[in-house]
Amino acid sequence: MAAKSDGAAVSVEDDNTPRSLSEPGNPVARSRCTAAGGKPYTLLDCCWVLCALLVFFSDGATDLWLAADYYLRGDYWWFGLTLVFVVVPSAVVQVLSFRWFVYDYSDLSAGDSTLSTKDSDQHGGNAPAVNAANVTPVYASSGPPAAAVRVGSPRRCCTICMWVFQTVLHVLQLGQVWRYVHALYLGAQSRWHRSGPRRHFHWRLMFESADITMLRLLEAFLKSAPQLVLQLSIMIHGNGVLPLQGLSASASLVSLAWMIASYQKVLRDSRDDKLPMSYKAVIAQMLWHFFTIGARTVAFALFASVFQLYFGIFIVSHWCVMTFWIIQGETDFCMSKWEEIIYNMVVGIIYIFCWFNVKEGPSRFRMALYYAVTLAENVALTAAWYTYRGPQTSDSSALVVVCLVACSFALGTFFMLVYYCWLHPDGPVLGSQWGGCVDEGVVGTGGMVGVIDACLTPSQGSQTDMVITSPPRTLPRTKDKDLGDPVPGERDRDKDSCLPVFQVRPSPSSSPALLHRTSSTSRAQEGPVIRIDLPRKRYPAWDAHFIDRRLRKTILLLETTSAISPRIQYRSSLMGSKEVLEYETTV
């Protein structure tokens, strides 16, 4: 079946099972979520979501409490600024969250979620198994009867109640709370149900978790980061710390560090070509960002307490430079050009406070350059404050503050090294540059195809099963007349003595008998394959089926209507989308 999604064709068909990364001859890797329903939902995952709810409430509640305290004290200027940094970012996030709900729920309530098919003539018109109580398979294509799937619409009263409920929640600024509670429900359902419903709840849990982390990350840097700088500036300007100010600043700092680490964990969990992040690594990353952002915001607050105008100029200049740097790096996150530019501008705001990887490939040089610039800026801002500070700040107190900034940045750097040297999911930073893709003995046991399968995603590696042996089209065959008359027996001797210069041989698992047996078994065990006519986005970007909500609907629909979980294949970025050629060339 084929559906269109922003110009990307999505075909769904029964096909041979892609060779898994964990098969013999390939390095051991993470099992595919699409095939096994993902890792089980554990009590630790539930506690993590509950802690995230606690962080969310503590951040918002302390800010509102502090704003009310400013109002009661008569500090109306501080009251207005504190309240603005609470209400405006929250309203922006609620609008985005409600927009996502409208898009996800409108088609479902209208009952017009349909899929059309292609290639059904190649599979006898029964590509996906679409037998469900409320689903009627209909086939529509140029060949035999093709398929269309219609999901039964919910009752009208339930639809109205859901719309009213979601509207009230988002007006009360509780959209994220509902999403967290819904994630807990989906996690519990995926834990309690068996394999069939469990896969469906797992997919919905991953989609919901992705939405939460993206919304909360945006809110953290639109609300918590400015709020933290504001409260620190008020403390330094007033030469004193109120208990509520300390609580508000601490909650904002914890929220920032928490959301960055949580975002990275959910992003890794969503990709089957990346190893998941352990909670030890998440805690190390939280401490890394906690101390580096703490040092950064204290330096900002020190400088802003003396040079308000120049601080604004500095922030805008830094944001412009960082945004230009990100755009120049040609990120690949969104589905359209203008969305990508907006995304780069938002990431530029994040770069004001901390490092955030947005581009594939080794990031050591870019990270080192960023932190070198950040260190130089922190030193310059702190030195400017120390030189031009007011007389109410003694030298000893100023020295303590300077040492606090330096020690906080040093601690953040230490935890960053701990994360990369011992706790990174792909292994130590000083390990192999292949990140465990090519291990010793892999080429000898599995052949070059085994290496390709190990380094590509499962869907990309699976395409190497199609073997067409021919020379490259750019290297024409050498004819006998161009070589002259060969000496009898010389042709066979040359053939035996020539070593291949570029040769890709099929792995042992690619033998015709084994392929036929695997094909028969996989057709009996595996369900439809969702083939997306787009190259897969490279980490650290989200996959297209997490960003494009129409692809989400396709996956969830097939999960509901198919007895077997559908598998996802993206168009290979290294090979053609229609065929894979394996060349054998000799000199």
XYZ file of C-alpha atoms in Angstrom, residues 52-540:
489
model
C 9.655 14.407 35.211
C 6.184 15.398 36.422
C 7.680 16.484 39.733
C 10.275 18.627 37.937
C 7.553 20.179 35.770
C 5.337 21.116 38.715
C 8.206 22.348 40.889
C 9.504 24.608 38.135
C 6.131 26.193 37.404
C 4.934 26.368 41.002
C 8.071 28.065 42.357
C 7.969 30.660 39.585
C 4.310 31.511 40.278
C 4.907 31.555 44.033
C 7.851 33.910 43.563
C 5.808 36.187 41.271
C 3.092 36.409 43.926
C 5.735 37.202 46.557
C 7.105 40.032 44.413
C 3.580 41.423 44.052
C 2.965 41.329 47.795
C 6.307 43.048 48.435
C 5.448 45.816 45.995
C 8.157 44.877 43.478
C 5.828 45.211 40.520
C 8.622 45.379 37.957
C 10.100 42.044 39.063
C 6.579 40.635 39.390
C 5.777 41.522 35.766
C 8.994 40.086 34.343
C 8.715 36.883 36.350
C 5.107 36.382 35.296
C 5.848 37.111 31.624
C 8.545 34.415 31.531
C 5.999 31.962 32.940
C 2.863 32.747 30.939
C 4.163 33.524 27.433
C 6.367 30.408 26.907
C 3.691 28.190 28.444
C 1.049 29.621 26.094
C 3.291 29.031 23.059
C 3.855 25.408 24.036
C 0.164 24.829 24.756
C -0.797 26.158 21.318
C 1.696 23.809 19.669
C 0.521 20.870 21.778
C -3.151 21.539 20.984
C -2.325 21.868 17.297
C -0.763 18.419 17.384
C -3.834 17.039 19.153
C -6.151 18.580 16.547
C -4.168 17.032 13.721
C -3.956 13.608 15.379
C -7.569 13.424 16.503
C -9.475 15.205 13.741
C -9.061 12.487 11.111
C -9.737 9.779 13.679
C -12.976 11.405 14.815
C -14.011 11.965 11.204
C -13.318 8.337 10.425
C -11.574 8.992 7.106
C -8.173 7.521 7.742
C -7.515 5.670 4.501
C -4.593 4.052 2.828
C -4.186 3.200 -0.825
C -1.898 0.543 -2.199
C 0.574 -0.016 -4.881
C 2.458 -3.181 -5.758
C -0.557 -5.204 -4.692
C -0.463 -6.857 -8.073
C 2.956 -8.203 -7.140
C 1.669 -9.864 -4.016
C -1.641 -11.261 -5.057
C -3.619 -8.384 -3.643
C -3.089 -9.389 -0.026
C -0.114 -7.304 0.983
C -1.014 -6.312 4.504
C -2.998 -8.469 6.811
C -5.878 -6.139 7.559
C -8.371 -8.212 9.436
C -9.927 -6.461 12.390
C -13.370 -6.098 13.810
C -13.830 -2.515 12.700
C -11.708 -2.602 9.540
C -12.828 -3.620 6.083
C -10.032 -4.343 3.596
C -10.711 -2.865 0.153
C -8.190 -3.040 -2.678
C -7.834 -0.317 -5.297
C -5.020 -0.248 -7.837
C -4.361 -0.817 -11.495
C -3.978 -4.541 -10.924
C -6.259 -6.848 -8.938
C -8.470 -5.397 -6.227
C -6.330 -3.146 -4.139
C -6.677 -2.239 -0.498
C -8.045 0.636 1.405
C -8.527 0.627 5.138
C -11.138 2.604 7.003
C -11.118 2.937 10.736
C -14.472 3.058 12.464
C -15.139 6.472 13.952
C -15.764 6.815 17.681
C -19.153 7.759 18.979
C -20.128 11.391 18.586
C -20.619 11.981 22.306
C -17.161 10.583 23.083
C -15.665 12.791 20.385
C -17.278 15.928 21.811
C -16.156 15.036 25.335
C -12.589 14.516 24.183
C -12.508 17.857 22.370
C -13.917 19.684 25.402
C -11.547 17.869 27.757
C -8.442 18.684 25.706
C -9.520 22.294 25.209
C -9.985 22.837 28.948
C -6.657 21.143 29.701
C -4.720 23.334 27.295
C -6.480 26.521 28.451
C -5.407 25.624 32.003
C -1.833 25.136 30.711
C -1.896 21.421 31.589
C -1.342 19.898 28.157
C 2.040 18.444 29.128
C 0.588 16.979 32.326
C -2.000 15.078 30.310
C 0.696 13.806 27.959
C 2.796 12.576 30.890
C -0.216 10.790 32.397
C -1.060 9.325 29.004
C 2.513 8.079 28.663
C 2.211 6.335 32.029
C -1.011 4.693 30.880
C 0.508 3.554 27.581
C 3.572 2.205 29.373
C 1.428 0.215 31.792
C -0.671 -1.148 28.917
C 2.413 -2.182 26.956
C 3.652 -3.931 30.078
C 0.437 -5.840 30.847
C -0.694 -6.853 27.377
C 0.650 -9.654 25.226
C 2.717 -9.323 22.070
C 0.010 -8.052 19.689
C -1.513 -5.155 21.666
C 1.823 -4.591 23.358
C 3.448 -3.565 20.075
C 0.657 -1.109 19.382
C 0.931 0.475 22.842
C 4.708 0.600 22.485
C 4.454 2.564 19.251
C 2.002 5.006 20.836
C 4.242 5.310 23.904
C 7.258 6.192 21.758
C 5.277 8.786 19.805
C 3.892 10.320 22.993
C 7.329 10.392 24.621
C 8.774 12.123 21.563
C 6.039 14.775 21.693
C 6.579 15.382 25.415
C 10.332 15.772 25.163
C 10.116 18.155 22.200
C 7.498 20.301 23.914
C 9.273 20.335 27.259
C 12.653 21.089 25.695
C 11.150 24.083 23.893
C 9.467 25.261 27.084
C 12.645 24.817 29.131
C 14.672 27.165 26.952
C 11.856 29.655 26.462
C 10.860 29.766 30.140
C 13.336 28.155 32.540
C 16.530 29.549 31.011
C 15.415 33.236 30.908
C 13.809 32.834 34.325
C 17.064 31.518 35.766
C 19.083 34.436 34.389
C 16.460 36.910 35.609
C 16.354 35.613 39.180
C 20.142 35.418 39.442
C 20.395 38.998 38.188
C 17.852 40.139 40.793
C 19.846 38.381 43.530
C 23.111 40.011 42.482
C 21.509 43.400 41.939
C 19.882 43.307 45.374
C 23.001 41.836 47.012
C 20.856 39.243 48.772
C 19.059 35.951 48.231
C 15.454 35.289 49.207
C 14.489 31.653 49.877
C 11.918 31.702 47.083
C 14.484 33.126 44.673
C 16.842 30.287 45.450
C 14.062 27.712 45.020
C 12.958 29.190 41.706
C 16.486 29.390 40.300
C 17.295 25.846 41.435
C 14.093 24.431 39.932
C 14.771 26.193 36.628
C 18.326 24.870 36.501
C 17.219 21.305 37.279
C 14.495 21.558 34.628
C 17.006 22.609 31.974
C 19.474 19.834 32.763
C 16.693 17.270 33.077
C 15.088 18.053 29.746
C 18.324 17.961 27.759
C 19.225 14.535 29.170
C 15.653 13.259 28.785
C 15.513 14.451 25.178
C 18.692 12.573 24.310
C 17.440 9.387 25.977
C 14.074 9.380 24.193
C 15.750 10.210 20.877
C 18.100 7.250 21.222
C 15.294 4.952 22.354
C 13.303 5.885 19.245
C 16.009 4.782 16.805
C 16.750 1.149 16.119
C 20.158 2.023 14.651
C 21.369 3.435 17.984
C 21.970 1.748 21.291
C 19.713 2.972 24.103
C 21.037 5.227 26.843
C 21.216 3.794 30.341
C 19.950 5.755 33.316
C 23.519 6.021 34.630
C 24.435 7.821 31.421
C 21.360 10.022 31.737
C 22.336 11.052 35.272
C 25.902 11.794 34.155
C 24.587 13.915 31.296
C 22.256 15.731 33.682
C 25.147 16.608 35.993
C 27.231 17.686 33.011
C 24.575 20.152 31.834
C 23.600 21.162 35.370
C 27.050 22.503 36.194
C 27.921 23.949 32.768
C 24.575 25.745 32.469
C 24.914 26.868 36.096
C 28.292 28.451 35.412
C 26.979 30.000 32.207
C 23.885 31.563 33.791
C 25.815 32.897 36.801
C 28.242 34.601 34.423
C 25.274 36.040 32.509
C 23.666 37.286 35.705
C 26.897 38.894 36.949
C 27.386 40.773 33.704
C 23.693 41.751 33.395
C 23.664 43.199 36.919
C 26.191 45.851 35.802
C 25.759 46.159 32.009
C 22.080 45.687 31.166
C 22.232 47.163 27.671
C 25.482 45.470 26.680
C 24.162 42.181 28.003
C 21.218 42.360 25.587
C 23.569 43.167 22.708
C 25.798 40.254 23.688
C 22.897 37.774 23.826
C 21.526 38.822 20.429
C 24.998 38.717 18.846
C 25.755 35.287 20.290
C 22.393 33.967 19.082
C 22.966 35.296 15.549
C 26.438 33.759 15.327
C 25.277 30.393 16.678
C 22.235 30.305 14.388
C 24.404 31.079 11.356
C 26.830 28.338 12.419
C 23.984 25.835 12.703
C 22.466 26.806 9.341
C 25.879 26.582 7.719
C 26.155 23.024 9.031
C 23.096 22.023 6.915
C 21.053 20.199 9.519
C 18.377 17.691 8.491
C 15.674 17.708 11.141
C 12.388 18.907 9.663
C 10.359 17.949 6.594
C 10.492 21.378 4.893
C 13.022 24.163 4.379
C 11.212 26.835 6.402
C 10.583 24.492 9.315
C 14.290 23.676 9.265
C 15.179 27.384 9.486
C 12.811 27.874 12.440
C 14.304 24.815 14.101
C 17.815 26.223 13.609
C 16.734 29.501 15.199
C 15.370 27.643 18.231
C 18.579 25.646 18.533
C 20.446 28.945 18.391
C 18.625 29.878 21.623
C 19.762 26.582 23.162
C 23.344 27.330 22.105
C 23.252 30.470 24.228
C 23.293 28.237 27.289
C 24.692 24.811 26.424
C 25.924 22.414 23.770
C 23.308 20.583 21.704
C 24.366 18.230 18.922
C 22.292 18.717 15.768
C 24.523 17.301 13.030
C 25.555 13.777 12.168
C 29.127 12.569 12.332
C 31.911 13.027 14.881
C 31.179 15.999 17.087
C 34.415 16.232 19.104
C 35.863 19.158 17.173
C 32.589 21.105 17.111
C 31.993 20.455 20.805
C 35.550 21.459 21.717
C 35.200 24.657 19.671
C 31.869 25.489 21.305
C 33.146 24.980 24.844
C 36.317 26.937 24.087
C 34.158 29.884 22.981
C 31.888 29.408 26.000
C 34.839 29.357 28.402
C 36.274 32.521 26.866
C 32.901 34.275 27.126
C 32.414 33.175 30.753
C 35.858 34.492 31.664
C 35.248 37.794 29.882
C 31.798 38.339 31.416
C 32.944 37.449 34.925
C 36.076 39.590 34.630
C 34.021 42.572 33.440
C 31.698 42.216 36.437
C 34.614 41.838 38.860
C 36.232 45.000 37.501
C 33.133 47.211 37.406
C 31.063 45.772 40.273
C 29.374 48.044 42.762
C 30.920 49.044 46.094
C 28.390 46.996 48.055
C 30.154 43.773 46.961
C 33.324 43.121 48.930
C 36.450 41.633 47.400
C 36.101 38.403 49.345
C 32.502 37.898 48.227
C 33.413 38.695 44.633
C 36.269 36.189 44.776
C 33.916 33.497 46.062
C 31.526 34.143 43.174
C 34.356 33.961 40.629
C 35.547 30.670 42.130
C 31.959 29.389 42.000
C 31.759 30.043 38.261
C 35.133 28.395 37.622
C 34.446 25.329 39.781
C 30.984 24.825 38.308
C 32.336 24.852 34.760
C 35.146 22.495 35.755
C 32.684 20.066 37.357
C 30.503 20.135 34.258
C 33.516 19.355 32.089
C 34.443 16.503 34.434
C 31.012 14.868 34.159
C 31.093 15.369 30.398
C 34.338 13.383 30.276
C 32.833 10.733 32.557
C 29.897 10.385 30.189
C 31.990 10.098 27.040
C 34.773 7.970 28.522
C 32.710 5.420 30.449
C 28.950 5.776 29.994
C 28.347 6.641 26.350
C 26.017 4.071 24.716
C 28.368 3.600 21.750
C 31.373 2.962 23.954
C 34.329 5.035 25.163
C 35.273 8.112 23.211
C 38.780 6.745 22.721
C 37.450 3.527 21.169
C 37.229 2.567 17.538
C 35.971 5.231 15.180
C 33.505 2.717 13.791
C 31.691 2.693 17.104
C 31.556 -1.086 17.238
C 30.151 -1.579 13.740
C 33.186 -3.413 12.392
C 34.598 -5.835 14.881
C 37.571 -8.081 14.524
C 36.697 -11.131 12.486
C 33.499 -9.731 11.016
C 34.877 -9.499 7.502
C 36.240 -12.985 7.657
C 33.069 -14.616 8.904
C 30.294 -12.639 7.280
C 32.006 -11.102 4.277
C 31.746 -7.518 3.206
C 27.965 -7.766 3.192
C 28.108 -8.553 6.881
C 30.085 -5.358 7.423
C 27.544 -3.353 5.428
C 24.681 -4.895 7.363
C 26.426 -4.118 10.636
C 27.004 -0.459 9.871
C 23.723 0.283 8.092
C 20.308 0.166 9.613
C 18.455 -3.159 9.431
C 16.312 -1.956 6.587
C 19.313 -0.694 4.649
C 21.355 -3.770 5.231
C 18.503 -6.008 4.180
C 18.603 -4.633 0.676
C 21.934 -6.329 0.043
C 20.084 -9.635 -0.292
C 19.261 -8.647 -3.860
C 22.379 -9.747 -5.766
C 22.975 -8.630 -9.332
C 26.544 -9.344 -10.379
C 27.826 -7.074 -13.132
C 30.661 -4.613 -13.710
C 30.023 -0.954 -12.947
C 28.274 0.906 -15.699
C 31.171 3.357 -15.862
C 33.682 0.536 -16.505
C 32.796 -1.238 -19.796
C 33.823 -4.838 -20.228
C 37.138 -5.399 -21.980
C 36.582 -7.410 -25.137
C 38.889 -10.160 -26.330
C 39.677 -8.348 -29.572
C 41.182 -5.465 -27.603
C 43.583 -7.826 -25.870
C 44.695 -9.747 -28.891
C 44.744 -13.544 -29.209
C 45.427 -15.054 -25.831
C 47.865 -17.915 -25.391
C 46.012 -21.187 -24.709
C 45.676 -21.721 -20.987
C 46.781 -18.160 -20.242
C 43.200 -16.968 -19.731
C 42.586 -19.516 -16.967
C 45.979 -18.812 -15.386
C 45.348 -15.050 -15.391
C 41.906 -15.607 -14.007
C 43.305 -17.573 -11.095
C 46.215 -15.218 -10.436
C 44.308 -11.910 -10.522
C 43.192 -10.641 -7.155
C 40.003 -8.652 -6.898
C 40.523 -4.940 -6.451
C 36.924 -4.194 -5.545
C 34.764 -7.144 -4.703
C 31.579 -7.504 -2.694
C 30.641 -11.120 -2.179
C 27.369 -12.344 -0.746
C 27.414 -13.513 2.808
C 26.776 -17.209 3.575
C 23.223 -16.360 4.543
C 22.584 -15.144 0.954
C 22.640 -18.593 -0.635
C 19.565 -19.282 -2.826
C 18.371 -22.202 -0.734
C 18.691 -20.267 2.511
C 17.107 -17.191 0.982
C 14.147 -19.255 -0.226
C 13.751 -20.879 3.150
C 14.081 -17.525 4.930
C 11.597 -15.959 2.526
C 9.021 -18.666 3.146
C 9.472 -18.502 6.894
C 9.392 -14.707 7.008
C 6.213 -14.535 4.937
C 4.558 -16.835 7.432
C 5.804 -14.911 10.453
C 6.230 -11.297 9.399
C 3.628 -8.715 8.526
C 3.648 -5.760 6.155
C 6.714 -3.666 5.422
C 6.282 0.119 5.373
C 8.692 1.366 2.735
C 9.174 5.127 2.962
C 10.495 6.697 -0.225
C 12.859 9.007 1.669
C 16.459 8.582 2.773
C 16.564 7.952 6.478
C 17.511 10.971 8.548
C 20.817 10.492 10.273
C 21.213 10.726 14.016
C 20.793 13.060 15.940
